[in-house]
């Protein structure tokens, strides 16, 4: 399964949205160079408050461009970087990937998928009612999360819009994504 990087974003200050960039640099074991969430240990404020020594399994946030189209059909206007992601993708069903999938981005960067983003109330501050579009319960009662996936950088490199993304699935049995 291959796809494309449609946008890259980063921010050096805590903010819900992240401005789009011409390129971002991924640093092995840390995340996106210059991004506020980069680091070996957790950087997300709520997780730091719980335990600042936790490993940072959320170094890189990826969202599929197709989500923005779906949200547009529900009356929301959302684009790359608006939900705080670092990499916006096209052509890959990110939410169906198993834990441990390797995403080869561009000429050499590799991100290992760690789990699902757990959306927070800030999404409703961005656009009222948006949270219910990206997290909720299916008819069978299971919780769904559509706000992207998280990963850690295994191999650093530069990532740009237009770069090819190649997926490498882990050995079976595959573990489904859970929130991280």
Short mmCIF file of C-alpha atoms in Angstrom, two decimals:
data_model
loop_
_atom_site.label_atom_id
_atom_site.label_comp_id
_atom_site.label_asym_id
_atom_site.label_seq_id
_atom_site.Cartn_x
_atom_site.Cartn_y
_atom_site.Cartn_z
CA UNK A 1 0.00 0.00 0.00
CA UNK A 2 1.58 3.26 -1.14
CA UNK A 3 0.46 6.83 -0.77
CA UNK A 4 1.67 10.39 -0.93
CA UNK A 5 2.58 13.15 1.48
CA UNK A 6 0.12 15.97 0.70
CA UNK A 7 1.37 18.47 3.32
CA UNK A 8 3.83 18.80 6.21
CA UNK A 9 3.39 21.00 9.28
CA UNK A 10 5.20 21.90 12.48
CA UNK A 11 5.09 24.46 15.26
CA UNK A 12 7.67 25.40 17.87
CA UNK A 13 5.01 26.65 20.32
CA UNK A 14 1.97 24.95 21.85
CA UNK A 15 -0.94 25.67 19.54
CA UNK A 16 -3.81 23.54 18.30
CA UNK A 17 -3.01 24.10 14.63
CA UNK A 18 0.37 23.85 12.94
CA UNK A 19 1.45 25.97 9.97
CA UNK A 20 2.27 24.17 6.73
CA UNK A 21 5.93 24.04 5.72
CA UNK A 22 7.85 23.40 2.53
CA UNK A 23 9.61 20.54 4.34
CA UNK A 24 10.10 19.07 7.81
CA UNK A 25 13.06 17.16 9.15
CA UNK A 26 12.42 14.02 11.17
CA UNK A 27 15.01 13.19 13.84
CA UNK A 28 15.46 9.56 14.88
CA UNK A 29 14.09 8.93 18.37
CA UNK A 30 12.88 12.51 18.77
CA UNK A 31 10.27 13.56 16.22
CA UNK A 32 9.96 16.65 14.03
CA UNK A 33 12.89 19.05 14.32
CA UNK A 34 11.76 22.29 15.94
CA UNK A 35 8.28 20.98 16.81
CA UNK A 36 7.03 21.47 20.35
CA UNK A 37 6.11 17.78 20.63
CA UNK A 38 9.59 16.48 19.73
CA UNK A 39 11.46 14.58 22.40
CA UNK A 40 12.28 11.21 23.91
CA UNK A 41 9.70 11.67 26.68
CA UNK A 42 6.09 12.90 26.39
CA UNK A 43 5.50 16.54 25.45
CA UNK A 44 1.71 16.68 25.26
CA UNK A 45 0.67 18.81 28.24
CA UNK A 46 -1.92 16.42 29.71
CA UNK A 47 0.49 13.50 29.51
CA UNK A 48 3.35 15.50 31.05
CA UNK A 49 1.02 16.31 33.97
CA UNK A 50 0.34 12.56 34.47
CA UNK A 51 3.94 11.35 34.20
CA UNK A 52 6.66 13.39 32.48
CA UNK A 53 8.97 10.34 32.26
CA UNK A 54 6.67 8.38 29.88
CA UNK A 55 8.24 7.53 26.51
CA UNK A 56 7.02 9.78 23.71
CA UNK A 57 4.96 7.49 21.47
CA UNK A 58 3.47 10.60 19.82
CA UNK A 59 6.54 12.07 18.11
CA UNK A 60 4.81 12.36 14.72
CA UNK A 61 1.09 12.85 14.09
CA UNK A 62 -0.27 11.79 10.69
CA UNK A 63 -3.77 12.41 9.28
CA UNK A 64 -5.24 11.19 6.01
CA UNK A 65 -6.36 13.94 3.60
CA UNK A 66 -9.51 11.92 2.94
CA UNK A 67 -10.74 12.84 6.45
CA UNK A 68 -10.89 16.50 5.43
CA UNK A 69 -13.09 15.61 2.45
CA UNK A 70 -15.39 13.61 4.75
CA UNK A 71 -15.57 16.49 7.24
CA UNK A 72 -16.28 18.94 4.42
CA UNK A 73 -19.31 16.83 3.48
CA UNK A 74 -20.55 17.28 7.06
CA UNK A 75 -20.20 21.07 6.82
CA UNK A 76 -16.77 21.55 8.42
CA UNK A 77 -13.83 23.36 6.84
CA UNK A 78 -10.61 21.61 7.82
CA UNK A 79 -7.29 21.51 5.99
CA UNK A 80 -3.71 20.31 6.44
CA UNK A 81 -2.22 21.30 9.79
CA UNK A 82 -5.54 22.46 11.22
CA UNK A 83 -5.84 19.46 13.57
CA UNK A 84 -2.21 19.70 14.66
CA UNK A 85 -0.79 16.95 12.48
CA UNK A 86 2.76 16.93 11.17
CA UNK A 87 2.18 14.87 8.04
CA UNK A 88 -0.96 14.86 5.92
CA UNK A 89 -1.23 11.81 3.68
CA UNK A 90 -3.26 10.74 0.68
CA UNK A 91 -4.07 7.28 -0.60
CA UNK A 92 -3.36 5.26 2.56
CA UNK A 93 -5.99 4.03 5.00
CA UNK A 94 -3.95 5.04 8.04
CA UNK A 95 -6.60 3.95 10.54
CA UNK A 96 -6.47 0.33 9.34
CA UNK A 97 -2.70 -0.06 9.76
CA UNK A 98 -1.52 -2.35 12.55
CA UNK A 99 0.77 -1.27 15.38
CA UNK A 100 4.40 -1.50 14.28
CA UNK A 101 3.80 -0.64 10.63
CA UNK A 102 6.78 1.19 9.16
CA UNK A 103 6.01 4.20 6.98
CA UNK A 104 8.86 5.01 4.61
CA UNK A 105 8.53 8.70 3.79
CA UNK A 106 10.36 10.30 0.89
CA UNK A 107 14.00 9.48 0.41
CA UNK A 108 14.74 7.75 3.69
CA UNK A 109 12.74 8.79 6.76
CA UNK A 110 10.95 5.97 8.58
CA UNK A 111 8.13 6.36 11.12
CA UNK A 112 6.89 3.39 13.17
CA UNK A 113 3.15 3.53 13.87
CA UNK A 114 2.39 3.39 17.61
CA UNK A 115 -1.37 3.98 17.78
CA UNK A 116 -4.37 6.23 17.29
CA UNK A 117 -4.55 9.87 18.24
CA UNK A 118 -7.01 10.35 21.06
CA UNK A 119 -8.90 13.54 20.13
CA UNK A 120 -9.48 16.10 22.88
CA UNK A 121 -11.94 18.91 23.55
CA UNK A 122 -9.67 21.43 21.83
CA UNK A 123 -11.12 20.16 18.55
CA UNK A 124 -14.50 21.68 19.50
CA UNK A 125 -12.77 24.97 20.32
CA UNK A 126 -11.40 24.91 16.77
CA UNK A 127 -14.85 24.21 15.26
CA UNK A 128 -17.91 23.51 17.37
CA UNK A 129 -19.23 19.97 16.89
CA UNK A 130 -16.08 18.68 15.19
CA UNK A 131 -15.17 16.34 18.05
CA UNK A 132 -18.30 14.23 17.44
CA UNK A 133 -17.19 13.80 13.83
CA UNK A 134 -13.77 12.37 14.74
CA UNK A 135 -14.58 10.31 17.84
CA UNK A 136 -17.74 8.52 18.84
CA UNK A 137 -19.44 5.16 19.07
CA UNK A 138 -20.32 2.87 16.19
CA UNK A 139 -23.70 1.14 16.06
CA UNK A 140 -22.21 -1.88 17.84
CA UNK A 141 -20.96 0.32 20.69
CA UNK A 142 -17.26 0.29 19.84
CA UNK A 143 -15.41 3.59 20.07
CA UNK A 144 -14.06 4.99 16.80
CA UNK A 145 -11.27 7.52 16.47
CA UNK A 146 -10.62 9.17 13.11
CA UNK A 147 -8.23 12.00 14.04
CA UNK A 148 -5.14 10.27 12.72
CA UNK A 149 -2.34 8.09 13.97
CA UNK A 150 0.82 8.61 15.96
CA UNK A 151 4.31 7.30 15.47
CA UNK A 152 7.95 7.44 16.47
CA UNK A 153 10.84 8.27 14.17
CA UNK A 154 13.07 5.24 13.53
CA UNK A 155 15.17 6.82 10.75
CA UNK A 156 15.53 10.54 10.26
CA UNK A 157 15.23 12.45 7.03
CA UNK A 158 13.53 15.30 5.23
CA UNK A 159 9.87 14.99 4.24
CA UNK A 160 8.14 17.18 1.65
CA UNK A 161 4.72 17.41 0.04
CA UNK A 162 4.67 15.09 -2.97
CA UNK A 163 6.95 12.50 -1.38
CA UNK A 164 5.93 8.87 -1.78
CA UNK A 165 4.93 6.91 1.32
CA UNK A 166 5.58 3.18 1.30
CA UNK A 167 4.06 0.99 4.01
CA UNK A 168 5.83 -2.03 5.47
CA UNK A 169 3.57 -4.19 7.60
CA UNK A 170 4.97 -5.95 10.68
CA UNK A 171 5.06 -9.71 11.06
CA UNK A 172 1.75 -11.33 11.89
CA UNK A 173 -0.22 -11.57 14.01
CA UNK A 174 -1.11 -7.89 13.53
CA UNK A 175 -2.25 -5.84 16.51
CA UNK A 176 -4.96 -3.26 15.79
CA UNK A 177 -4.32 0.36 16.67
CA UNK A 178 -5.38 1.61 20.08
CA UNK A 179 -5.20 5.14 21.47
CA UNK A 180 -1.81 6.37 22.60
#
